[in-house]
Coordinates of C-alpha atoms and ligand atoms in Angstrom, one line a residue:
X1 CA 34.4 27.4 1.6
X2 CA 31.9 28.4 -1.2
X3 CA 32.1 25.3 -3.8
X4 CA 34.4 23.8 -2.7
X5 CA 32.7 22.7 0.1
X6 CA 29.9 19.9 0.9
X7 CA 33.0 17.3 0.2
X8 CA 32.3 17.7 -3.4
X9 CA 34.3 15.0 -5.5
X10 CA 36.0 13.8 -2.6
X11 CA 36.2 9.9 -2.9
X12 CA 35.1 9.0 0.6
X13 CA 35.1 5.1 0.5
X14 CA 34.7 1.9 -1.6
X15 CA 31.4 0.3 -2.7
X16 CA 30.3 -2.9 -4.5
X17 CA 26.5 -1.2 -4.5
X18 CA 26.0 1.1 -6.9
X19 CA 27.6 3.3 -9.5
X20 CA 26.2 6.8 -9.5
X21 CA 26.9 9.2 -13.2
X22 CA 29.8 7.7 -14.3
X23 CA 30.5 9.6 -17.0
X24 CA 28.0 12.0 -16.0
X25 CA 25.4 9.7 -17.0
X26 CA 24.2 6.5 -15.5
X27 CA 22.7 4.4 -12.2
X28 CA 23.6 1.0 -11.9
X29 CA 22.5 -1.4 -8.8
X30 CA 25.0 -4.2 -8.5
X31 CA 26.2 -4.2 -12.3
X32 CA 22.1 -3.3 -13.6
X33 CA 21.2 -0.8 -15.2
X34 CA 18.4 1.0 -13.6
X35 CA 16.6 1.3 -16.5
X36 CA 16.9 -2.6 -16.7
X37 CA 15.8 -2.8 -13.3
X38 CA 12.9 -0.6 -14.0
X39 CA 11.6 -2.2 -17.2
X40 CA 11.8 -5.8 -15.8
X41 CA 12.7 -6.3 -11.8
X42 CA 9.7 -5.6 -9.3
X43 CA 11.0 -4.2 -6.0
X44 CA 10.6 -6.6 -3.6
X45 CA 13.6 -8.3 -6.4
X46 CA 15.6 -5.0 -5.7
X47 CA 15.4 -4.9 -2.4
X48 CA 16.5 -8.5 -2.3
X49 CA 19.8 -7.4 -4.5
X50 CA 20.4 -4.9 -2.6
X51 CA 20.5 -6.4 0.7
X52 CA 21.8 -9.7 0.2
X53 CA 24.2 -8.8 -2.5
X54 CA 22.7 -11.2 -5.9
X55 CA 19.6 -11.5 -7.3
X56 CA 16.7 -14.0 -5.7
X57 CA 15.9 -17.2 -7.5
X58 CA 12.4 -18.0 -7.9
X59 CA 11.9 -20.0 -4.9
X60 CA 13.9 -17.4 -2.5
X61 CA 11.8 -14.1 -4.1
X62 CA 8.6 -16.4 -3.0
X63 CA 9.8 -16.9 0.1
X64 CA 11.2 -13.3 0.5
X65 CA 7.7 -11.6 -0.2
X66 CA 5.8 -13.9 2.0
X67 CA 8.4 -13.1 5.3
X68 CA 7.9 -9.7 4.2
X69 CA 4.0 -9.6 4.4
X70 CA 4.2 -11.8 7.2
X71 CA 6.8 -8.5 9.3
X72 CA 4.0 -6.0 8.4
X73 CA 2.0 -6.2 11.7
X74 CA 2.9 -3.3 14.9
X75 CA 3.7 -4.3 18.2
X76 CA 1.1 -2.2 20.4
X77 CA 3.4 -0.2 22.1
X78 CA 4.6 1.1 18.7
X79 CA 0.6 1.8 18.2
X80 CA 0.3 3.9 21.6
X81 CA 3.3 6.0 20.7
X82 CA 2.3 6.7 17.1
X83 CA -1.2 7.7 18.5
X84 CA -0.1 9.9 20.6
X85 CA 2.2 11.9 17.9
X86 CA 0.2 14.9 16.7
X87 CA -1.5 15.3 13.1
X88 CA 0.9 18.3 12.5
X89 CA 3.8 16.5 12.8
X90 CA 5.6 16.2 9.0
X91 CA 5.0 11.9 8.4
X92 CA 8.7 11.9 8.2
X93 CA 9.3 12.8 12.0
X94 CA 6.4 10.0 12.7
X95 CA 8.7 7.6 10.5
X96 CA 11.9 8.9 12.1
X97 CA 10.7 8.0 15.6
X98 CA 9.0 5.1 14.9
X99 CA 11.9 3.6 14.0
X100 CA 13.6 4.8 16.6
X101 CA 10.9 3.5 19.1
X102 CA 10.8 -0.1 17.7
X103 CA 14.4 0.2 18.1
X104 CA 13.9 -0.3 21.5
X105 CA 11.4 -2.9 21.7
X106 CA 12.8 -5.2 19.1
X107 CA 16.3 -4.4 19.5
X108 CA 19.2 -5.5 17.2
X109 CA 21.3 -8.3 18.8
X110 CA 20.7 -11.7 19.9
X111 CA 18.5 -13.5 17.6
X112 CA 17.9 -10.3 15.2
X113 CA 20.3 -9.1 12.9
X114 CA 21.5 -5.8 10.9
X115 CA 19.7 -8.4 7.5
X116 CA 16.6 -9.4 9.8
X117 CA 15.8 -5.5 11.3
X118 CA 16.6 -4.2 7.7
X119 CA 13.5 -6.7 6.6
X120 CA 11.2 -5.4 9.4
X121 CA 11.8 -2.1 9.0
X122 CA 11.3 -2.2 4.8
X123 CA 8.0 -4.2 5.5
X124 CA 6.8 -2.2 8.4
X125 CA 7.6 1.3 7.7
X126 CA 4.7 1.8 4.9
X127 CA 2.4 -0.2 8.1
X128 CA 3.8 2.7 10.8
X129 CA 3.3 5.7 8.5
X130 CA -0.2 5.0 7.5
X131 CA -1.5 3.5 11.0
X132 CA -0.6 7.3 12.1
X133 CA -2.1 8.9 9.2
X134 CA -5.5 7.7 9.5
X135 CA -5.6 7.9 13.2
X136 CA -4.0 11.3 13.2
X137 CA -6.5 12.1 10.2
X138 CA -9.5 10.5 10.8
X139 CA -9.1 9.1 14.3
X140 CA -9.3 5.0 13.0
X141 CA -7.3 2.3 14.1
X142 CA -6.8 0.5 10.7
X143 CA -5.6 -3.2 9.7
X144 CA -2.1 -2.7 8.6
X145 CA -1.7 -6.9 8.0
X146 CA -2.7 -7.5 4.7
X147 CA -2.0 -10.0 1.9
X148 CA -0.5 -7.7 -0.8
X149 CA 2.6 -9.6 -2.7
X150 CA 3.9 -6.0 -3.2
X151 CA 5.9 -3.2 -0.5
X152 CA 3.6 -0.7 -3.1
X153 CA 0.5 -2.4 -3.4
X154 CA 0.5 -2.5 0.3
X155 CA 1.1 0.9 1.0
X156 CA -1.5 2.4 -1.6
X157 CA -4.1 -0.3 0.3
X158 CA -3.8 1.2 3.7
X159 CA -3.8 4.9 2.4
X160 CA -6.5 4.5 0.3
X161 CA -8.7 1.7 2.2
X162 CA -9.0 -0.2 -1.0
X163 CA -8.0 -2.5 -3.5
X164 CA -5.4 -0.8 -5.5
X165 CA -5.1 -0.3 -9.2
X166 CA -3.1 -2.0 -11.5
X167 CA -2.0 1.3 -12.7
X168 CA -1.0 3.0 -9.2
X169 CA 0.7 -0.7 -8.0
X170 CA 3.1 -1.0 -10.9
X171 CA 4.0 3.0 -11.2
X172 CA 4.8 2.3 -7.1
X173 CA 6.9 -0.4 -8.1
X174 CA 8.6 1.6 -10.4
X175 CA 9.4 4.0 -8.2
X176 CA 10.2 2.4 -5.6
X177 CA 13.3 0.5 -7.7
X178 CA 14.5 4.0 -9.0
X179 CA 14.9 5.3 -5.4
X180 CA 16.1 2.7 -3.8
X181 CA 19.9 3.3 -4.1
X182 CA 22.4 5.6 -4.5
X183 CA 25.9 5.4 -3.4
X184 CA 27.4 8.2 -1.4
X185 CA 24.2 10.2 -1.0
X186 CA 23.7 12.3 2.0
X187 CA 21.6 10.1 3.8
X188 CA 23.5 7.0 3.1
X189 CA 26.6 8.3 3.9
X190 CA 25.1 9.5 7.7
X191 CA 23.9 5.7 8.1
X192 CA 27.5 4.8 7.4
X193 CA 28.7 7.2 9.7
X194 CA 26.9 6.5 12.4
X195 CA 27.1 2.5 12.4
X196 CA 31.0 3.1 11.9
X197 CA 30.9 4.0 15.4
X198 CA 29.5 0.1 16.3
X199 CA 26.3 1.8 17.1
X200 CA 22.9 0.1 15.9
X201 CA 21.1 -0.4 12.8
X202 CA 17.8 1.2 13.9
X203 CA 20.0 4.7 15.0
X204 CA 21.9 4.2 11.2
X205 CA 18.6 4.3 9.9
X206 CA 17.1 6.9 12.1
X207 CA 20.3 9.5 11.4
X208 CA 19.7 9.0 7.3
X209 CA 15.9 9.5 7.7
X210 CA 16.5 12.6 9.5
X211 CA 19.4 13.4 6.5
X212 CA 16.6 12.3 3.7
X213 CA 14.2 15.3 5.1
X214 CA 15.5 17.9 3.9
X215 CA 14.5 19.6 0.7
X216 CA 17.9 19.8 -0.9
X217 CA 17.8 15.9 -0.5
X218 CA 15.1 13.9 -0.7
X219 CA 12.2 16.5 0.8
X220 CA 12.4 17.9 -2.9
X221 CA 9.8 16.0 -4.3
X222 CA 7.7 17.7 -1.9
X223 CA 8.8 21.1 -2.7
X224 CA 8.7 20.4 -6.1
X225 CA 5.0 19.6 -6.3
X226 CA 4.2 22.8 -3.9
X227 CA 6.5 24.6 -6.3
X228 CA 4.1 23.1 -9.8
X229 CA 0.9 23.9 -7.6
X230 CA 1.3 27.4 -7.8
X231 CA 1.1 27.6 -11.2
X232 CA -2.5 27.5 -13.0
X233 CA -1.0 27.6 -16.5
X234 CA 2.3 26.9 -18.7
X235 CA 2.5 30.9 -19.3
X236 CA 2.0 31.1 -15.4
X237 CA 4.9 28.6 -14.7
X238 CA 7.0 30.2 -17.4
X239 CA 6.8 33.7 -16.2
X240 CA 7.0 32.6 -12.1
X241 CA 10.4 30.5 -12.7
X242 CA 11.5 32.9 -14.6
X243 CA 11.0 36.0 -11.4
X244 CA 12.6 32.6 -9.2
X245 CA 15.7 32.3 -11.7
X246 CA 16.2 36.4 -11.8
X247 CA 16.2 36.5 -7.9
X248 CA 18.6 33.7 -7.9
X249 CA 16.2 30.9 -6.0
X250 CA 16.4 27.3 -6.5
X251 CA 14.0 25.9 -8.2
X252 CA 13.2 22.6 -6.5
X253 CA 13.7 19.1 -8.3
X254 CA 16.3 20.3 -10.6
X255 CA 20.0 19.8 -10.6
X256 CA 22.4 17.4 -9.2
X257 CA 25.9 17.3 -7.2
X258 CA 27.0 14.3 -9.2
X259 CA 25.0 13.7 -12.6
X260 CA 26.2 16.7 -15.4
X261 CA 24.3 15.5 -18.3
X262 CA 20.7 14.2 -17.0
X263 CA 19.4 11.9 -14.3
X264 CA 18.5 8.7 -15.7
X265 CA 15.7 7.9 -13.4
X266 CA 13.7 11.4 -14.5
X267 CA 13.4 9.9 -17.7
X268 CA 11.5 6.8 -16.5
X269 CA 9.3 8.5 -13.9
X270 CA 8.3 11.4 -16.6
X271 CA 6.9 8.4 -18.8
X272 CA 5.0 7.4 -15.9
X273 CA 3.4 11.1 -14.8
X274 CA 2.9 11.5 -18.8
X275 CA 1.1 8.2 -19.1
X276 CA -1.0 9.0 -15.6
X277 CA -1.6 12.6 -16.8
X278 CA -3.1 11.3 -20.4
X279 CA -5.5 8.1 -17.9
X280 CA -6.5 10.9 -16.1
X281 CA -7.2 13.7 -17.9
X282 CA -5.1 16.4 -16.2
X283 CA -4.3 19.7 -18.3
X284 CA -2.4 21.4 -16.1
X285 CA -0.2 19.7 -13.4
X286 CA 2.1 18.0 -16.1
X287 CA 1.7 20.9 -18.7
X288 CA 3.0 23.2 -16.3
X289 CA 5.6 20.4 -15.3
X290 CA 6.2 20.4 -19.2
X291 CA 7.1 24.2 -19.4
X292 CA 9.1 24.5 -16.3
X293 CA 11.2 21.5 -17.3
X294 CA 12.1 23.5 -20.4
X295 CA 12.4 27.4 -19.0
X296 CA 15.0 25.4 -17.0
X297 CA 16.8 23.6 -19.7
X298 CA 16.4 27.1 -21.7
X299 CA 18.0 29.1 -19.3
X300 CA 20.3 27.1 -17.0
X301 CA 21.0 23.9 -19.2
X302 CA 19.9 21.9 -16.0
X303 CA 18.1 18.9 -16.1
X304 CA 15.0 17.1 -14.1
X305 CA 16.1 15.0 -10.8
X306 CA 14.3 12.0 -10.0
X307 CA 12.1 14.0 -7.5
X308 CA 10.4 16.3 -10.5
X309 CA 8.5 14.1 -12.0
X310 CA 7.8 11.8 -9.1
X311 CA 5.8 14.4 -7.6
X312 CA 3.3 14.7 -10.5
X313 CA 3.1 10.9 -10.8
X314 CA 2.1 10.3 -7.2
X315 CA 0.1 13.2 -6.6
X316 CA -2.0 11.4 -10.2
X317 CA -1.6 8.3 -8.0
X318 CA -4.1 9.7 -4.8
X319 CA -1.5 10.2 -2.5
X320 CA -0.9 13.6 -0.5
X321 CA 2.4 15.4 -1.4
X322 CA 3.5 15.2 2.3
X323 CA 3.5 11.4 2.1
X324 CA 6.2 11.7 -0.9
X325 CA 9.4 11.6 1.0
X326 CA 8.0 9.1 3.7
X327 CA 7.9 6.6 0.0
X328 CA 11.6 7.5 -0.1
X329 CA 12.3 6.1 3.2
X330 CA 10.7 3.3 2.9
X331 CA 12.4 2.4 -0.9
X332 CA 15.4 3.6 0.1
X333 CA 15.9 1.3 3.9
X334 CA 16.7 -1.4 1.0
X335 CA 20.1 0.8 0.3
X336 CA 20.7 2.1 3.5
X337 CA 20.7 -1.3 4.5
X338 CA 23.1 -2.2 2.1
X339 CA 25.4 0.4 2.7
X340 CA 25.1 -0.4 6.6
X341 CA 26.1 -4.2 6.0
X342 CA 29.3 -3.0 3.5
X343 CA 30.5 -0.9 5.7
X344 CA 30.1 -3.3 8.9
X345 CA 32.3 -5.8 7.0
X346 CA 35.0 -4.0 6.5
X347 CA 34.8 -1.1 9.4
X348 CA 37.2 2.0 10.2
X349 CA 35.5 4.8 12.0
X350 CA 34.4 7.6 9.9
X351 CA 36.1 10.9 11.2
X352 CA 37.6 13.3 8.7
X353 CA 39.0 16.1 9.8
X354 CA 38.8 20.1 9.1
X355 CA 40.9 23.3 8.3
X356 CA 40.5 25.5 11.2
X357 CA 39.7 29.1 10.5
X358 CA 38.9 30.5 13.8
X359 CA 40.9 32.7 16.6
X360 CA 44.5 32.2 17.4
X361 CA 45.1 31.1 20.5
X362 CA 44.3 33.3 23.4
X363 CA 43.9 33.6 26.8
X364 CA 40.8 32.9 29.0
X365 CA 40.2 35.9 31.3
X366 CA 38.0 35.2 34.3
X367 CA 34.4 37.0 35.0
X368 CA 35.0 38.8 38.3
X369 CA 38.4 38.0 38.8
X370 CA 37.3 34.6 41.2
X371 CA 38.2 31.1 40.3
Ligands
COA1 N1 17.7 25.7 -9.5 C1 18.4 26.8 -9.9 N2 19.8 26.9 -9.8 C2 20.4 25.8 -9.3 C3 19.8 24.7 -8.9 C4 18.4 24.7 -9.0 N3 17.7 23.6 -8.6 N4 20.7 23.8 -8.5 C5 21.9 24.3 -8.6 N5 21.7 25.6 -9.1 C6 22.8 26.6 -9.4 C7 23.2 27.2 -8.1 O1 22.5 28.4 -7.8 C8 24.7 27.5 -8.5 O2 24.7 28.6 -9.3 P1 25.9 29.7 -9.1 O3 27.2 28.9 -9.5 O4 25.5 30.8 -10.1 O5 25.9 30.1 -7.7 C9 25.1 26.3 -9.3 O6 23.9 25.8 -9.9 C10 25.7 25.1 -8.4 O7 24.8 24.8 -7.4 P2 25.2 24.2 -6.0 O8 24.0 24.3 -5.1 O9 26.5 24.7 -5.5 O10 25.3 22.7 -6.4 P3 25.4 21.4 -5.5 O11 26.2 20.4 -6.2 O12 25.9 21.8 -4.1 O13 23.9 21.1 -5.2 C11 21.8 20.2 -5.4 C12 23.2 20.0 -5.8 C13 21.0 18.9 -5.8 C14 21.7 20.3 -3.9 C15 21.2 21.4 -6.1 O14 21.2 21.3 -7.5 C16 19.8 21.8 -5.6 O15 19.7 22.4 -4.5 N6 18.8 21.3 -6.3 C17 17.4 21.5 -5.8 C18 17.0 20.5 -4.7 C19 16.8 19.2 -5.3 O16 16.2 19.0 -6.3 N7 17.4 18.2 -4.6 C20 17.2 16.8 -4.9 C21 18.5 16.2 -5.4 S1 18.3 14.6 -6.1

């Protein structure tokens, strides 16, 4: 189907979430403009928008980061089955059935709903991936309860095993809010498909982690930092993306199905991996970063995704590049989520249907001749 394909432009549905390049240009979160969002909302406010449909007051964000500290904690069967995943599993498998596993042991129904498991799994997802990092890692059972009023501060305290930085907390922050939404994505549109069926929240979620993985979606912030790692130089970066470009290979963290004139959140994060490059003294990851952002413009007219820059910002922030799209997950439950609950309130089964290219019909002839 060559171009055509991939459902391109195709208007699959109504949303009151999010408005994704209109114009070409442009992310907006319930009517905000993500660069609003970024400049002046924390997170845990996002999240808050997202899922229950308006901005929290004072008194409800209060009250909204405290249940969420207070869902941090495992149950120990979730513990046992993390343990026994192994250290070469990619953290977005561990996170993919660890949520399918507390699906089972705190099951969406009576008592719990699609709101209340959305809040657990936002506030226990960072808790899951790190409780298997350090004991695939290092073999320690650590403390994943802690008192952190932020989803970010909380997660850079159990990878690192420290107080985190004012720095690192507030770029988390910041990038949390600029991935936590975007309309028809991939991921977010399996999580619709699969709870049109009436199934669960925890296998909506599960389906879009497993969409989320892969590098043409949100696993490109991991490819794009392998991708800026090779390169020791600009001229190095220059000349390799160039070799990439001429044998017609994607070059990871660039492009976009729906933006056409640039991704508004790359302009954010860029600010944030040129502010972490200067407070840290690095002279070659963002350089090279630098140089392959313009052979690209140069030579394509493409523009930076989100997942470009992240990659350099987080890896300035101490955390390992296979921990990158795990971060995604965990921002982006607070869309999912709200994608799940629009869709629930106003269901029809998601089935589309397909041109059919194969054989004419033909006859079945039996092996052998026997029935
Ligand atoms: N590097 C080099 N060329 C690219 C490119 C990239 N990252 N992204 C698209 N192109 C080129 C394609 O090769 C194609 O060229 P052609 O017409 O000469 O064959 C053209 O642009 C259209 O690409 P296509 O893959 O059909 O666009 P799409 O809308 O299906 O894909 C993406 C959108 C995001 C999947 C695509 O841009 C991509 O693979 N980017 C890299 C992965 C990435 O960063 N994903 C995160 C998205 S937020």
């Amino acid at each position: 189907m060559g171009k055509e394909g991939g459902l391109a432009g195709i208007v699959a549905g109504q949303t009151s979430v999010a408005t994704v390049g209109k114009e070409g240009v442009g992310l907006t979160y319930r009517g905000f403009n993500i660069e609003d969002l970024a400049e002046n909302a924390s997170f845990e406010e996002v999240a808050y928008l997202l899922i229950y449909g308006e901005p929290p007051t004072a008194s409800q964000l209060a009250d909204y980061r405290k249940a969420l500290r207070e869902m941090r904690g495992l149950p120990p069967g979730l513990c046992t089955i993390l343990e026994n995943l192994p250290k070469t599993a990619h953290p977005m498998d561990v996170l993919r059935t660890g949520c399918s596993a507390l699906g089972t042991m705190e099951p969406e129904g009576e008592g719990r709903d699609g709101v209340a498991v959305a809040n657990r799994l936002l506030a226990c997802f960072g808790s899951m991936l790190l409780y298997w990092y350090h004991f695939a890692h290092h073999g320690r059972r650590i403390e994943v309860e802690t008192d952190d009023e932020s989803v970010g501060a909380h997660f850079l305290r159990l990878l690192h095993q420290r107080d985190p930085d004012e720095m690192a907390a507030r770029m988390m922050d910041v990038s949390l809010i600029l991935y936590a939404e975007h309309e028809f994505n991939a991921s977010t549109f399996t999580a619709r498909t699969i709870v049109s069926t009436l199934s669960d929240f925890y296998s909506g979620i599960t389906g879009a982690i497993g969409a989320l993985r892969g590098p043409l979606h949100g696993g490109a912030n991991e490819a794009a930092m392998e991708l800026i790692q090779r390169f020791k130089t600009p001229d190095e970066a220059e000349a390799g993306i160039m070799e990439m470009l001429a044998r017609k290979e994607k070059i990871m963290g660039f492009g976009h199905r729906v933006y056409r004139i640039c991704d508004p959140r790359s302009e954010v994060i860029q600010q944030w991996a040129r502010k972490y490059a200067e407070a840290t003294g690095d002279k070659v990851i963002y350089p090279v970063s630098e140089r392959i952002h313009a052979v690209m413009k140069r030579e394509k007219k493409m523009f930076p995704n989100l997942d470009f820059y992240s990659a350099s910002a987080y890896h300035f922030a101490g955390i390992p590049t296979e921990l990158f799209t795990p971060i995604f997950v965990i921002s982006r439950t607070t869309g999912w989520a709200a994608h799940i609950l629009e869709q629930r309130g106003d269901n029809r089964l998601i089935r589309p249907t397909a041109d059919y290219v194969g054989h004419e019909p033909r006859a079945w002839v039996r092996v052998g001749g026997q029935a």
